[in-house]
CSV table of C-alpha atoms and ligand atoms in Angstrom, one decimal:
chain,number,residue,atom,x,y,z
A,18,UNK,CA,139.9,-10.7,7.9
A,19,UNK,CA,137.0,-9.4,6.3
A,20,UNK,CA,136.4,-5.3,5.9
A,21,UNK,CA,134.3,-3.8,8.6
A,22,UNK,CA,132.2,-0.9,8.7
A,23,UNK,CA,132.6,1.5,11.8
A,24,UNK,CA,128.7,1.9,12.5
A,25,UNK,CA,127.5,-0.2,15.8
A,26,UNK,CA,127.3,-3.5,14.4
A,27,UNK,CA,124.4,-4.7,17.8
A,28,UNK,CA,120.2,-3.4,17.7
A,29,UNK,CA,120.0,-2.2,21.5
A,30,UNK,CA,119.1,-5.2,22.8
A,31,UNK,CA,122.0,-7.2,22.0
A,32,UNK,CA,124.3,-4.3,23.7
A,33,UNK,CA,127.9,-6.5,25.0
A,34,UNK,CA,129.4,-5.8,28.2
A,35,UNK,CA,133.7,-5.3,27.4
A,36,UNK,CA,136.0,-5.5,30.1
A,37,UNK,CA,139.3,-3.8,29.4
A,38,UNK,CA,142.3,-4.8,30.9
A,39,UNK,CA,145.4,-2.4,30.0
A,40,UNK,CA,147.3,-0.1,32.2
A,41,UNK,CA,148.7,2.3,29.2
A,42,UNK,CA,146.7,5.1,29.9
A,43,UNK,CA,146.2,6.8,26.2
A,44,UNK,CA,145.3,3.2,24.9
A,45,UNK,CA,142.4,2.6,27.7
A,46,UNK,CA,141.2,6.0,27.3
A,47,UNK,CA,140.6,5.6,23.6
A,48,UNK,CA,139.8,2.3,23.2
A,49,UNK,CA,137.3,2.9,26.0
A,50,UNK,CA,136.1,5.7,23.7
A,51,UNK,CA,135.8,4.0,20.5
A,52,UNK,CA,133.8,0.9,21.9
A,53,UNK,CA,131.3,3.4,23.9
A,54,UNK,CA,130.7,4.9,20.9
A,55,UNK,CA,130.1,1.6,19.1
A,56,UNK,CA,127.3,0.9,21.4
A,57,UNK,CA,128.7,-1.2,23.8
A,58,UNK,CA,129.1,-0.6,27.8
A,59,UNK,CA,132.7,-0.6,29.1
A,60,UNK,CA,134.4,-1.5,32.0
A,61,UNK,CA,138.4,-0.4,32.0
A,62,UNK,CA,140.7,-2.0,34.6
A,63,UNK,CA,144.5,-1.1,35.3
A,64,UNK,CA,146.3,-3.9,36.1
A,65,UNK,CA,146.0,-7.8,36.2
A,66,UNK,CA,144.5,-8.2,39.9
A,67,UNK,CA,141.7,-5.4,39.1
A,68,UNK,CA,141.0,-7.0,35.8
A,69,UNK,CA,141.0,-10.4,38.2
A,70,UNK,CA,138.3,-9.0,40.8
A,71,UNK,CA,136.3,-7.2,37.9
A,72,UNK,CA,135.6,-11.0,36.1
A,73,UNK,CA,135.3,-12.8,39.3
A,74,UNK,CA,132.3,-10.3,40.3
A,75,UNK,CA,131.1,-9.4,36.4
A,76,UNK,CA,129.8,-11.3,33.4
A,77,UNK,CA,131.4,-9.5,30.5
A,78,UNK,CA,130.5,-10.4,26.7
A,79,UNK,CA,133.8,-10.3,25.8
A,80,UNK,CA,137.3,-9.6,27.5
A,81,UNK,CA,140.0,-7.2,25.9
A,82,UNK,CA,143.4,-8.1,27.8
A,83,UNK,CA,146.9,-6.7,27.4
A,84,UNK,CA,149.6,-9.0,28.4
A,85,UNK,CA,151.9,-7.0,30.1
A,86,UNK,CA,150.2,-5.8,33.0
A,87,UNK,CA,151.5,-4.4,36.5
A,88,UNK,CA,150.6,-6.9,39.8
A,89,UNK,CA,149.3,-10.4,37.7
A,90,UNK,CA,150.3,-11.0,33.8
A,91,UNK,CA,147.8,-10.8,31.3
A,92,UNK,CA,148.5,-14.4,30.8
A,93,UNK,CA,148.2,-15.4,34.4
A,94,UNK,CA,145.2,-13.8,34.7
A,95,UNK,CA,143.7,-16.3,31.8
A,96,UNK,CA,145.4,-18.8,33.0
A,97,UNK,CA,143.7,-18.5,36.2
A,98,UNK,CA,140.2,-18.1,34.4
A,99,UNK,CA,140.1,-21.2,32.1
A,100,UNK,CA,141.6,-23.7,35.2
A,101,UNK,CA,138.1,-21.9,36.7
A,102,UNK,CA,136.1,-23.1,34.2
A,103,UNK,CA,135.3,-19.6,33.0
A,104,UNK,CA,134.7,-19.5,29.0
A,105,UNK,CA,134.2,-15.6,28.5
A,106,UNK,CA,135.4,-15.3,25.0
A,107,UNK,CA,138.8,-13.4,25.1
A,108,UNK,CA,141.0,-11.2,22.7
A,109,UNK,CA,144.5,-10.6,23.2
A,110,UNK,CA,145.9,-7.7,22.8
A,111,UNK,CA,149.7,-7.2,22.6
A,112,UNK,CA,152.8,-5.0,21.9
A,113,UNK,CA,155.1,-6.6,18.9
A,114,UNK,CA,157.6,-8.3,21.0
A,115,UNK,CA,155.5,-10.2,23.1
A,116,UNK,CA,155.5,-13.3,20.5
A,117,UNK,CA,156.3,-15.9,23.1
A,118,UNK,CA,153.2,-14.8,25.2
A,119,UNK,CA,151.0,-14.5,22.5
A,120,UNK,CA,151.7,-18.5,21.4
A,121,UNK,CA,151.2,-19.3,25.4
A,122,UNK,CA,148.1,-17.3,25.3
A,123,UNK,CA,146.4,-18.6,22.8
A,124,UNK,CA,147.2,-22.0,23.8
A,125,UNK,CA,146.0,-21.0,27.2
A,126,UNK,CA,142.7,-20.9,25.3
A,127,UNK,CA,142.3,-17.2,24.6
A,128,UNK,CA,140.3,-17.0,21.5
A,129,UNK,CA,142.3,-14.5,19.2
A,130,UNK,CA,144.8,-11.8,19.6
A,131,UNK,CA,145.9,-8.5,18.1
A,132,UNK,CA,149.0,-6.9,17.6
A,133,UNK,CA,149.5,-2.9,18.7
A,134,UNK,CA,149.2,-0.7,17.1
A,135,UNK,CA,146.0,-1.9,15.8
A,136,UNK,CA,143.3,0.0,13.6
A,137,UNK,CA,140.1,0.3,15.2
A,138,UNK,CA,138.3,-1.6,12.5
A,139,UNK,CA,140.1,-4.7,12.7
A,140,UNK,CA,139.6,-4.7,16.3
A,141,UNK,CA,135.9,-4.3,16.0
A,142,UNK,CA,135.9,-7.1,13.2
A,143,UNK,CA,138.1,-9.4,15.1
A,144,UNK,CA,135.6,-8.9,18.1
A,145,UNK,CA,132.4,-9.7,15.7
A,146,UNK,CA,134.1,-12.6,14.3
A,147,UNK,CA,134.8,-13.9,18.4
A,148,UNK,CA,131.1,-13.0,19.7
A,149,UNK,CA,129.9,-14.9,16.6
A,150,UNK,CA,131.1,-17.9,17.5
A,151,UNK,CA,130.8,-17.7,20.9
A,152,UNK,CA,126.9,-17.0,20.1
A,153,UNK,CA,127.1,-20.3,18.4
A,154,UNK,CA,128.9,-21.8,21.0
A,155,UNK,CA,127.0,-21.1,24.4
A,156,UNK,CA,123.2,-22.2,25.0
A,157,UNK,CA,121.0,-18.8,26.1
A,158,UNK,CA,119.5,-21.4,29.1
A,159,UNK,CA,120.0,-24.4,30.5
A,160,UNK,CA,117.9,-26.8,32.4
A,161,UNK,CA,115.8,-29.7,32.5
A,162,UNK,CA,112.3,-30.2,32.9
A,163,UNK,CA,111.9,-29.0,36.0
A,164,UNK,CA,114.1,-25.7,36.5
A,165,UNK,CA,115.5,-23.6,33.6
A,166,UNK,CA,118.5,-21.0,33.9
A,167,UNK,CA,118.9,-17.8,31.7
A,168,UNK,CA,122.3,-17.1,31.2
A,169,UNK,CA,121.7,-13.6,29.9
A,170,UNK,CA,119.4,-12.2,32.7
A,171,UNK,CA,120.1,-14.9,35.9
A,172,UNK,CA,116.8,-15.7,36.0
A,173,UNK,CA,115.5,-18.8,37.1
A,174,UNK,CA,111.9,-20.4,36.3
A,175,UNK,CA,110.9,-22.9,38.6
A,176,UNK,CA,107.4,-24.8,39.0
A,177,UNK,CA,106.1,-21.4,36.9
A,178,UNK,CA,107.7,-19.0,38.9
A,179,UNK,CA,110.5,-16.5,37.9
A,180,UNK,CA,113.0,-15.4,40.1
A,181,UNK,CA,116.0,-13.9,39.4
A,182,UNK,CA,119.4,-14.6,41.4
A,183,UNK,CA,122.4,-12.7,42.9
A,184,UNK,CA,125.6,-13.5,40.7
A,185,UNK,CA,127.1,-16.0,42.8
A,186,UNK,CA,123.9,-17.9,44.0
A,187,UNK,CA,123.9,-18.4,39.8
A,188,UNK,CA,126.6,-19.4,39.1
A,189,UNK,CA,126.7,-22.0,42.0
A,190,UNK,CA,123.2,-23.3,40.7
A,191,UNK,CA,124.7,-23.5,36.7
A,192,UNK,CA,127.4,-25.3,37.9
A,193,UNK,CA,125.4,-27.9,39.6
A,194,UNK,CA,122.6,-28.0,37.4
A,195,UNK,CA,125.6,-28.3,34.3
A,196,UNK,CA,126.5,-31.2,35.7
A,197,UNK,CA,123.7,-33.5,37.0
A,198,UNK,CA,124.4,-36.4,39.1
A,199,UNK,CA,127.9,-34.6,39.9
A,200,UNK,CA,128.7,-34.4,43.8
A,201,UNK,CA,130.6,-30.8,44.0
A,202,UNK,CA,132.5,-31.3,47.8
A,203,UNK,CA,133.2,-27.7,49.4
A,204,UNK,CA,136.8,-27.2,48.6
A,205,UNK,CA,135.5,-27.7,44.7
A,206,UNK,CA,133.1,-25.1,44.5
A,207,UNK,CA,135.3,-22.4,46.5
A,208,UNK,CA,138.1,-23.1,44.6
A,209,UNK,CA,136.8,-23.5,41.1
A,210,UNK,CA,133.8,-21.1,41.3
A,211,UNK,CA,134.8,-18.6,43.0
A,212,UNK,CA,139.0,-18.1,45.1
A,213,UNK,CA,137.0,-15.8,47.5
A,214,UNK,CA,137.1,-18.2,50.6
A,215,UNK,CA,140.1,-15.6,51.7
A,216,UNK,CA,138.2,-12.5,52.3
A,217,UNK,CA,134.4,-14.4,53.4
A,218,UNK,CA,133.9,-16.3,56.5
A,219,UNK,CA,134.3,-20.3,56.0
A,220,UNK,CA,130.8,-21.5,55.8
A,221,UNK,CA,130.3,-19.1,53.2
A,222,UNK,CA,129.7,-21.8,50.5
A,223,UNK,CA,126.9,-23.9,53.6
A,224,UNK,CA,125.1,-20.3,53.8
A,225,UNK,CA,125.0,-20.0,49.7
A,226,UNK,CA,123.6,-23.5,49.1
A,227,UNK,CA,121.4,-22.4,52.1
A,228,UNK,CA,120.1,-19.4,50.4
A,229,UNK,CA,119.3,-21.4,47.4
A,230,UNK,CA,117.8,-24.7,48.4
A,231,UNK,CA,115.2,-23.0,50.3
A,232,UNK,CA,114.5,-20.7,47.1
A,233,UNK,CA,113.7,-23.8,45.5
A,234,UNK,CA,112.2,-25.4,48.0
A,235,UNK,CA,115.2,-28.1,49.6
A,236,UNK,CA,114.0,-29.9,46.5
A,237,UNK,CA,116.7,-29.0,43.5
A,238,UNK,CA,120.0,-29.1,45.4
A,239,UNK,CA,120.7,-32.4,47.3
A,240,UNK,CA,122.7,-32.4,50.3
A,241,UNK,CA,125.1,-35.7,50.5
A,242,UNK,CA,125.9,-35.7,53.9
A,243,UNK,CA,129.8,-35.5,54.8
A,244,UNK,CA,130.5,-35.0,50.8
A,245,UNK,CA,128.9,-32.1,48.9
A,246,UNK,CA,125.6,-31.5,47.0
A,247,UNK,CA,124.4,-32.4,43.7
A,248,UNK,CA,121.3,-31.6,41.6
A,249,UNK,CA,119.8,-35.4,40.6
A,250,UNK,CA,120.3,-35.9,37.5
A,251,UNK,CA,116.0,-35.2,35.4
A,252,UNK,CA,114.6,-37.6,32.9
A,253,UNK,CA,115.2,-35.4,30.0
A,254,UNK,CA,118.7,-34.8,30.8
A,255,UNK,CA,121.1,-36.3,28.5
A,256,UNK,CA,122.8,-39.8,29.8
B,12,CA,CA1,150.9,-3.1,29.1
């Protein structure tokens, strides 16, 4: 691992969003402290179905997650998140004896771990090192050539307008637009997107496709009657 200094390694405009997940107290508190002061904003949740509402309603830069937590495992919880297709980069971080854990969670795709007590710079190296790759990793925008989606901001440019949309109307719209020429049935998008058909009404997913075919004028989302809906797949999108 190389050295790291302790000075905030992002200019403003590349300030990460850290979710915490850790119910031991005096290691949230100053771990919450250390990364504030390193420039980045913080979100600290206490146990393992916080942490799970926090990254179902969030888009975090990077998630920080103990594995023994109270209510849902550490490991669960990533579990839970990869099956969803979510690829927020992810650090481990775990007491000595949790060795058997640590294996599973990496092989549960979390992308590094640490072992407590840790020093604050390895921890801020081991989460350069992650962000870097992930950087390399995920496209800033996807699209074709007729719609484009900013990952960082949620905007969407469409026919030369600009518009920027609600967290969940996104991530419906990346999903679809992802995967062009894919029908997504109902069932699919509630329970890979999103596990919140529970606390909504059931034609929560018929109002969200509502809300965003007519932002985009019934044109970009196709409704295949009795199946799902797709985005057709553009000319400049890859075979
Ligand atoms: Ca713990």
């Amino acid at each position: 691992m190389p050295a790291a200094d302790t000075t905030s390694p992002y200019p403003p405009s590349e300030i990460k969003h850290i979710l915490l997940v850790e119910d031991d107290p005096m290691i949230g508190q100053s771990l919450t402290r250390a990364l504030t002061d390193a420039g980045m904003t913080m979100d600290w949740m206490r146990d393992g179905a916080e942490g799970e509402r926090a990254i179902s309603a969030n888009k975090y830069s990077l998630i920080l997650l103990d594995l023994g937590l109270p209510k849902k495992s550490g490991l669960e919880l990533l579990q839970l998140m990869r099956e969803r297709g979510d690829t927020t980069p992810l650090l481990i971080i775990t007491a000595r004896d949790e060795i058997d854990d640590r294996v599973a969670g990496l092989e549960s795709g979390a992308d590094d771990y640490l072992v407590k007590p840790f020093g604050f710079k390895e921890l801020m190296a081991r989460i350069r090192a992650i962000l870097r790759r992930a950087g390399e990793q995920t496209p800033a925008m996807i699209g074709n050539g007729e719609i484009c989606l900013m990952l960082a901001t949620h905007e969407v440019s469409y026919r030369g307008k600009k518009l920027r949309l609600p967290a969940r109307e996104f991530a419906l719209l990346y999903a679809l637009v992802d995967s062009p020429g894919i029908i997504f049935s109902r069932h699919q998008i509630e329970t890979h997107l999103y596990e919140w058909s529970r606390e909504v009404g059931n034609n929560a997913v018929d109002v969200l496709i509502h809300y965003l075919r007519k932002k985009f004028d019934n044109e970009i989302i196709r409704n295949v009657r009795g199946i799902g809906w797709m985005v057709v797949k553009h000319p400049t999108d890859a075979p």
